[in-house]
């Protein structure tokens, strides 16, 4: 640590030519980022040495998204340097908190799927497991959201400006990726040889982000690939004097890693997206195979030493790519290559929603990746033939990989992986009984469940130091090391003093959030009010609209019917995919309600609506510790798991939710007295859907719904009205907001009444914290290790 202080001073002298007392915050920030990275690099060297010596099996985690979140606090926290650096900087007049704020959120993901990948990297590293992540170094991460007149505006997120200091460029390990062109079969005395012709090669440059662990010797790596034009490619054009063309080709090459597609849970079928997927999977696979070959001088034992985990179908081209490398570059036969491949891959499914299951049209795919396409076609031919042999031909409409000229990537993953898992009990059941029913029949035992988990060190330890310190002292157990020990808190569920302490800590966090709300929206909120939080991507199925509809109902009841509810602050934060019109309209609706309430001297005494712009990891870290109510109100059967639900519970919020995703596990953990469940079950939703849900009947038969929707239509200020949303609710809404409204409204009333019984509420809150142990990513990743990967810790 002494050295750390010296290193900071030295860095400032060497790079900026000034002392620490002359330094700017920006300079201190850079020094801390670079020195931390270099410390981790040294530590990495040591742990990697052990890993190489042991020759143990490793996991490679492939994901188009890693929603890393800010790294500096996490790394200093994990390395145990935080307090000392804080004091050292304070001595020189700097606030570490302000330095942390300089770091941009590396927003290399959209939402739950990307954040899950990062939580798992953190947990596996803390538990000394050898894992390496692979993804893309997007020049622009998830867009910056600005709300202007209630409408979402998107701005580019130029995160590398200040974010690049955490990265280490590994110019020694760049790789070429080939697109387009043709393949020629050549026979020689040694057999069949595949020659590639007329292809376009692009360079993949690796940038490493070190992942630190808490109280561990291990440092793992997240490798991010950046696309570049190859030198030769440009030179050819230069020679012909086509200077501008060479720049064009450079721009085309570099466009591959330019930006993250901002659609979450939705497939939009763009050629550039295919290129992104192949670009990073090919670069990663080539590197993994080369490392393996250099170590063992054979690939025969590949599947014994390597597990490649596919996070959703986005990296599924790993599968044909491994086949290609084994056959075209190492001359394996199809059968041997297939035998290795099908022992190597494991696949996690994160959704059952049709619009999110990736499908590529053959016409788009084949010209870009001709060789990969022929391999997929051959996998499919052999699979179909096998289905014929085992009497499953009748189910090929459902199972065939290529169907009606589209490639169904989930089917490719299921056929080629040795393990397929869902992310919550309900989700996995639906996969087995419904979405992939036939596959489950022909591959008994292949489908398993691993309920999601979260990095509690970030979401409790770092986001809520007040609660962490208190629990540490009270419980005398190291729940940061092992979250399951937090259940000791249950012993205090009837201890008045403890319950009051917890309430006071919640109030401190509410006060901090209120400050932030004031500074970002100019709205003053009452910290005695219930902080009711719905924070997640904006999606119809997540039903922010149901929440908004209920607020409109309350508004009307307060204004015209003398209702005087207990004060409540409804907090929303959500990004909408840029092309998603309904989602953007819902944001506008929420912002309009907020404005209308603020302008009403009576209603605003009871309810407030706050929409916080630019939802991201660091904002979630501010909101979650301050929440009283956690809104998890998706239509049952649609949210694969949810992970925000776990983060909120861990911080003492009580869930108001449907029996969906991991809400089911939360319900099981806390018991029905410590959660507010409402609405149709997933079976009831299915039933109602089959029997032709008629939204208009709910409108006609329910006075509150009718009056609320009629009132919604009067919210017309000459510029905007919400008839479009009202029409949707009473006609085509597939997520059936109206079917659950009555139940939601009644349960909201119970929430309100319960909150006023402070003793009771605080106890519910305590039980939620105490029962959150199973939602640690330590538990979830341990299940991956034991049930799927079969790997050992680095010793
Ligand atoms: C995404 O964030 C999720 C699923 C997807 O298929 C895509 Br694409 C993006 C989410 C689910 O919606 C959540 O329910 C789940 O908790 C999360 O993935 C992590 O499993």
PDB file of N, CA, C and O in Angstrom, residues 490-534:
ATOM      1  N   UNK A 490     -31.966 -13.197  10.840  1.00  0.00           N
ATOM      2  CA  UNK A 490     -33.313 -13.639  11.229  1.00  0.00           C
ATOM      3  C   UNK A 490     -33.527 -13.644  12.736  1.00  0.00           C
ATOM      4  O   UNK A 490     -34.634 -13.422  13.226  1.00  0.00           O
ATOM      5  N   UNK A 491     -32.439 -13.895  13.467  1.00  0.00           N
ATOM      6  CA  UNK A 491     -32.541 -13.914  14.937  1.00  0.00           C
ATOM      7  C   UNK A 491     -33.048 -12.583  15.488  1.00  0.00           C
ATOM      8  O   UNK A 491     -33.515 -12.510  16.620  1.00  0.00           O
ATOM      9  N   UNK A 492     -32.932 -11.532  14.678  1.00  0.00           N
ATOM     10  CA  UNK A 492     -33.314 -10.201  15.165  1.00  0.00           C
ATOM     11  C   UNK A 492     -34.667  -9.744  14.635  1.00  0.00           C
ATOM     12  O   UNK A 492     -35.010  -8.578  14.734  1.00  0.00           O
ATOM     13  N   UNK A 493     -35.425 -10.676  14.070  1.00  0.00           N
ATOM     14  CA  UNK A 493     -36.648 -10.223  13.397  1.00  0.00           C
ATOM     15  C   UNK A 493     -37.675  -9.614  14.355  1.00  0.00           C
ATOM     16  O   UNK A 493     -38.557  -8.884  13.909  1.00  0.00           O
ATOM     17  N   UNK A 494     -37.542  -9.889  15.662  1.00  0.00           N
ATOM     18  CA  UNK A 494     -38.470  -9.267  16.605  1.00  0.00           C
ATOM     19  C   UNK A 494     -37.766  -8.285  17.538  1.00  0.00           C
ATOM     20  O   UNK A 494     -38.334  -7.858  18.541  1.00  0.00           O
ATOM     21  N   UNK A 495     -36.546  -7.939  17.175  1.00  0.00           N
ATOM     22  CA  UNK A 495     -35.760  -7.004  17.997  1.00  0.00           C
ATOM     23  C   UNK A 495     -36.064  -5.570  17.559  1.00  0.00           C
ATOM     24  O   UNK A 495     -35.641  -5.126  16.489  1.00  0.00           O
ATOM     25  N   UNK A 496     -36.801  -4.863  18.404  1.00  0.00           N
ATOM     26  CA  UNK A 496     -37.263  -3.503  18.060  1.00  0.00           C
ATOM     27  C   UNK A 496     -36.112  -2.573  17.683  1.00  0.00           C
ATOM     28  O   UNK A 496     -36.201  -1.800  16.724  1.00  0.00           O
ATOM     29  N   UNK A 497     -35.024  -2.646  18.476  1.00  0.00           N
ATOM     30  CA  UNK A 497     -33.910  -1.720  18.246  1.00  0.00           C
ATOM     31  C   UNK A 497     -33.273  -1.973  16.882  1.00  0.00           C
ATOM     32  O   UNK A 497     -32.983  -1.032  16.135  1.00  0.00           O
ATOM     33  N   UNK A 498     -33.095  -3.244  16.560  1.00  0.00           N
ATOM     34  CA  UNK A 498     -32.497  -3.578  15.264  1.00  0.00           C
ATOM     35  C   UNK A 498     -33.417  -3.129  14.124  1.00  0.00           C
ATOM     36  O   UNK A 498     -32.971  -2.536  13.140  1.00  0.00           O
ATOM     37  N   UNK A 499     -34.703  -3.381  14.281  1.00  0.00           N
ATOM     38  CA  UNK A 499     -35.644  -2.990  13.224  1.00  0.00           C
ATOM     39  C   UNK A 499     -35.616  -1.474  13.010  1.00  0.00           C
ATOM     40  O   UNK A 499     -35.667  -0.988  11.880  1.00  0.00           O
ATOM     41  N   UNK A 500     -35.483  -0.737  14.107  1.00  0.00           N
ATOM     42  CA  UNK A 500     -35.401   0.722  13.974  1.00  0.00           C
ATOM     43  C   UNK A 500     -34.096   1.150  13.316  1.00  0.00           C
ATOM     44  O   UNK A 500     -34.079   2.064  12.493  1.00  0.00           O
ATOM     45  N   UNK A 501     -33.017   0.480  13.697  1.00  0.00           N
ATOM     46  CA  UNK A 501     -31.727   0.791  13.060  1.00  0.00           C
ATOM     47  C   UNK A 501     -31.813   0.589  11.550  1.00  0.00           C
ATOM     48  O   UNK A 501     -31.323   1.401  10.762  1.00  0.00           O
ATOM     49  N   UNK A 502     -32.420  -0.518  11.165  1.00  0.00           N
ATOM     50  CA  UNK A 502     -32.540  -0.799   9.721  1.00  0.00           C
ATOM     51  C   UNK A 502     -33.369   0.295   9.040  1.00  0.00           C
ATOM     52  O   UNK A 502     -33.040   0.754   7.946  1.00  0.00           O
ATOM     53  N   UNK A 503     -34.426   0.705   9.712  1.00  0.00           N
ATOM     54  CA  UNK A 503     -35.254   1.776   9.148  1.00  0.00           C
ATOM     55  C   UNK A 503     -34.435   3.061   9.002  1.00  0.00           C
ATOM     56  O   UNK A 503     -34.521   3.764   7.992  1.00  0.00           O
ATOM     57  N   UNK A 504     -33.615   3.344  10.015  1.00  0.00           N
ATOM     58  CA  UNK A 504     -32.796   4.563   9.945  1.00  0.00           C
ATOM     59  C   UNK A 504     -31.793   4.509   8.797  1.00  0.00           C
ATOM     60  O   UNK A 504     -31.570   5.511   8.117  1.00  0.00           O
ATOM     61  N   UNK A 505     -31.201   3.349   8.593  1.00  0.00           N
ATOM     62  CA  UNK A 505     -30.248   3.224   7.490  1.00  0.00           C
ATOM     63  C   UNK A 505     -30.975   3.409   6.158  1.00  0.00           C
ATOM     64  O   UNK A 505     -30.511   4.116   5.260  1.00  0.00           O
ATOM     65  N   UNK A 506     -32.140   2.787   6.045  1.00  0.00           N
ATOM     66  CA  UNK A 506     -32.936   2.985   4.822  1.00  0.00           C
ATOM     67  C   UNK A 506     -33.212   4.472   4.606  1.00  0.00           C
ATOM     68  O   UNK A 506     -33.102   4.981   3.485  1.00  0.00           O
ATOM     69  N   UNK A 507     -33.500   5.174   5.699  1.00  0.00           N
ATOM     70  CA  UNK A 507     -33.775   6.608   5.550  1.00  0.00           C
ATOM     71  C   UNK A 507     -32.562   7.404   5.105  1.00  0.00           C
ATOM     72  O   UNK A 507     -32.692   8.371   4.351  1.00  0.00           O
ATOM     73  N   UNK A 508     -31.387   7.002   5.581  1.00  0.00           N
ATOM     74  CA  UNK A 508     -30.166   7.672   5.116  1.00  0.00           C
ATOM     75  C   UNK A 508     -30.031   7.497   3.615  1.00  0.00           C
ATOM     76  O   UNK A 508     -29.756   8.446   2.872  1.00  0.00           O
ATOM     77  N   UNK A 509     -30.258   6.260   3.139  1.00  0.00           N
ATOM     78  CA  UNK A 509     -30.124   6.004   1.695  1.00  0.00           C
ATOM     79  C   UNK A 509     -31.222   6.739   0.916  1.00  0.00           C
ATOM     80  O   UNK A 509     -30.995   7.196  -0.201  1.00  0.00           O
ATOM     81  N   UNK A 510     -32.414   6.872   1.509  1.00  0.00           N
ATOM     82  CA  UNK A 510     -33.491   7.613   0.836  1.00  0.00           C
ATOM     83  C   UNK A 510     -33.135   9.102   0.745  1.00  0.00           C
ATOM     84  O   UNK A 510     -33.403   9.754  -0.261  1.00  0.00           O
ATOM     85  N   UNK A 511     -32.527   9.593   1.801  1.00  0.00           N
ATOM     86  CA  UNK A 511     -32.110  10.990   1.808  1.00  0.00           C
ATOM     87  C   UNK A 511     -31.068  11.251   0.710  1.00  0.00           C
ATOM     88  O   UNK A 511     -31.143  12.238  -0.022  1.00  0.00           O
ATOM     89  N   UNK A 512     -30.111  10.331   0.604  1.00  0.00           N
ATOM     90  CA  UNK A 512     -29.084  10.480  -0.442  1.00  0.00           C
ATOM     91  C   UNK A 512     -29.723  10.449  -1.822  1.00  0.00           C
ATOM     92  O   UNK A 512     -29.376  11.239  -2.704  1.00  0.00           O
ATOM     93  N   UNK A 513     -30.672   9.545  -2.018  1.00  0.00           N
ATOM     94  CA  UNK A 513     -31.319   9.469  -3.325  1.00  0.00           C
ATOM     95  C   UNK A 513     -32.163  10.725  -3.585  1.00  0.00           C
ATOM     96  O   UNK A 513     -32.186  11.247  -4.703  1.00  0.00           O
ATOM     97  N   UNK A 514     -32.819  11.208  -2.517  1.00  0.00           N
ATOM     98  CA  UNK A 514     -33.639  12.423  -2.671  1.00  0.00           C
ATOM     99  C   UNK A 514     -32.775  13.587  -3.153  1.00  0.00           C
ATOM    100  O   UNK A 514     -33.196  14.385  -3.999  1.00  0.00           O
ATOM    101  N   UNK A 515     -31.562  13.696  -2.616  1.00  0.00           N
ATOM    102  CA  UNK A 515     -30.625  14.728  -3.066  1.00  0.00           C
ATOM    103  C   UNK A 515     -30.357  14.593  -4.557  1.00  0.00           C
ATOM    104  O   UNK A 515     -30.369  15.560  -5.315  1.00  0.00           O
ATOM    105  N   UNK A 516     -30.094  13.345  -4.949  1.00  0.00           N
ATOM    106  CA  UNK A 516     -29.802  13.094  -6.364  1.00  0.00           C
ATOM    107  C   UNK A 516     -31.008  13.435  -7.236  1.00  0.00           C
ATOM    108  O   UNK A 516     -30.864  14.043  -8.292  1.00  0.00           O
ATOM    109  N   UNK A 517     -32.201  13.050  -6.773  1.00  0.00           N
ATOM    110  CA  UNK A 517     -33.420  13.335  -7.544  1.00  0.00           C
ATOM    111  C   UNK A 517     -33.586  14.843  -7.713  1.00  0.00           C
ATOM    112  O   UNK A 517     -33.901  15.327  -8.799  1.00  0.00           O
ATOM    113  N   UNK A 518     -33.345  15.572  -6.627  1.00  0.00           N
ATOM    114  CA  UNK A 518     -33.475  17.027  -6.698  1.00  0.00           C
ATOM    115  C   UNK A 518     -32.504  17.597  -7.727  1.00  0.00           C
ATOM    116  O   UNK A 518     -32.856  18.435  -8.541  1.00  0.00           O
ATOM    117  N   UNK A 519     -31.274  17.096  -7.698  1.00  0.00           N
ATOM    118  CA  UNK A 519     -30.278  17.669  -8.603  1.00  0.00           C
ATOM    119  C   UNK A 519     -30.535  17.255 -10.049  1.00  0.00           C
ATOM    120  O   UNK A 519     -30.191  17.978 -10.973  1.00  0.00           O
ATOM    121  N   UNK A 520     -31.149  16.094 -10.262  1.00  0.00           N
ATOM    122  CA  UNK A 520     -31.296  15.675 -11.656  1.00  0.00           C
ATOM    123  C   UNK A 520     -32.674  15.986 -12.254  1.00  0.00           C
ATOM    124  O   UNK A 520     -32.818  16.040 -13.475  1.00  0.00           O
ATOM    125  N   UNK A 521     -33.688  16.200 -11.395  1.00  0.00           N
ATOM    126  CA  UNK A 521     -35.019  16.488 -11.957  1.00  0.00           C
ATOM    127  C   UNK A 521     -35.660  17.747 -11.396  1.00  0.00           C
ATOM    128  O   UNK A 521     -36.739  18.148 -11.831  1.00  0.00           O
ATOM    129  N   UNK A 522     -35.055  18.331 -10.376  1.00  0.00           N
ATOM    130  CA  UNK A 522     -35.616  19.491  -9.682  1.00  0.00           C
ATOM    131  C   UNK A 522     -36.869  19.144  -8.868  1.00  0.00           C
ATOM    132  O   UNK A 522     -37.529  20.027  -8.335  1.00  0.00           O
ATOM    133  N   UNK A 523     -37.194  17.853  -8.785  1.00  0.00           N
ATOM    134  CA  UNK A 523     -38.349  17.462  -7.968  1.00  0.00           C
ATOM    135  C   UNK A 523     -37.896  17.200  -6.537  1.00  0.00           C
ATOM    136  O   UNK A 523     -36.916  16.496  -6.299  1.00  0.00           O
ATOM    137  N   UNK A 524     -38.625  17.807  -5.587  1.00  0.00           N
ATOM    138  CA  UNK A 524     -38.319  17.555  -4.166  1.00  0.00           C
ATOM    139  C   UNK A 524     -39.224  16.443  -3.677  1.00  0.00           C
ATOM    140  O   UNK A 524     -40.443  16.561  -3.717  1.00  0.00           O
ATOM    141  N   UNK A 525     -38.622  15.365  -3.227  1.00  0.00           N
ATOM    142  CA  UNK A 525     -39.444  14.256  -2.755  1.00  0.00           C
ATOM    143  C   UNK A 525     -39.368  14.152  -1.231  1.00  0.00           C
ATOM    144  O   UNK A 525     -38.383  14.562  -0.621  1.00  0.00           O
ATOM    145  N   UNK A 526     -40.415  13.602  -0.664  1.00  0.00           N
ATOM    146  CA  UNK A 526     -40.532  13.448   0.782  1.00  0.00           C
ATOM    147  C   UNK A 526     -39.945  12.088   1.167  1.00  0.00           C
ATOM    148  O   UNK A 526     -40.440  11.055   0.728  1.00  0.00           O
ATOM    149  N   UNK A 527     -38.920  12.108   1.989  1.00  0.00           N
ATOM    150  CA  UNK A 527     -38.285  10.828   2.314  1.00  0.00           C
ATOM    151  C   UNK A 527     -39.124   9.992   3.283  1.00  0.00           C
ATOM    152  O   UNK A 527     -38.815   8.841   3.537  1.00  0.00           O
ATOM    153  N   UNK A 528     -40.187  10.589   3.817  1.00  0.00           N
ATOM    154  CA  UNK A 528     -41.125   9.777   4.604  1.00  0.00           C
ATOM    155  C   UNK A 528     -42.082   9.002   3.706  1.00  0.00           C
ATOM    156  O   UNK A 528     -42.775   8.097   4.168  1.00  0.00           O
ATOM    157  N   UNK A 529     -42.143   9.386   2.448  1.00  0.00           N
ATOM    158  CA  UNK A 529     -43.044   8.678   1.539  1.00  0.00           C
ATOM    159  C   UNK A 529     -42.463   7.303   1.217  1.00  0.00           C
ATOM    160  O   UNK A 529     -41.267   7.051   1.400  1.00  0.00           O
ATOM    161  N   UNK A 530     -43.324   6.427   0.730  1.00  0.00           N
ATOM    162  CA  UNK A 530     -42.866   5.100   0.299  1.00  0.00           C
ATOM    163  C   UNK A 530     -42.075   5.273  -0.993  1.00  0.00           C
ATOM    164  O   UNK A 530     -42.580   5.867  -1.947  1.00  0.00           O
ATOM    165  N   UNK A 531     -40.844   4.782  -1.016  1.00  0.00           N
ATOM    166  CA  UNK A 531     -40.074   4.805  -2.269  1.00  0.00           C
ATOM    167  C   UNK A 531     -40.377   3.512  -3.023  1.00  0.00           C
ATOM    168  O   UNK A 531     -39.948   2.423  -2.636  1.00  0.00           O
ATOM    169  N   UNK A 532     -41.127   3.696  -4.096  1.00  0.00           N
ATOM    170  CA  UNK A 532     -41.646   2.567  -4.862  1.00  0.00           C
ATOM    171  C   UNK A 532     -40.910   2.561  -6.198  1.00  0.00           C
ATOM    172  O   UNK A 532     -40.985   3.525  -6.953  1.00  0.00           O
ATOM    173  N   UNK A 533     -40.165   1.507  -6.464  1.00  0.00           N
ATOM    174  CA  UNK A 533     -39.172   1.553  -7.528  1.00  0.00           C
ATOM    175  C   UNK A 533     -39.425   0.525  -8.632  1.00  0.00           C
ATOM    176  O   UNK A 533     -39.619  -0.658  -8.358  1.00  0.00           O
ATOM    177  N   UNK A 534     -39.436   1.002  -9.877  1.00  0.00           N
ATOM    178  CA  UNK A 534     -39.419   0.079 -11.012  1.00  0.00           C
ATOM    179  C   UNK A 534     -38.300   0.511 -11.950  1.00  0.00           C
ATOM    180  O   UNK A 534     -38.410   1.519 -12.648  1.00  0.00           O
TER     181      UNK A 534
END
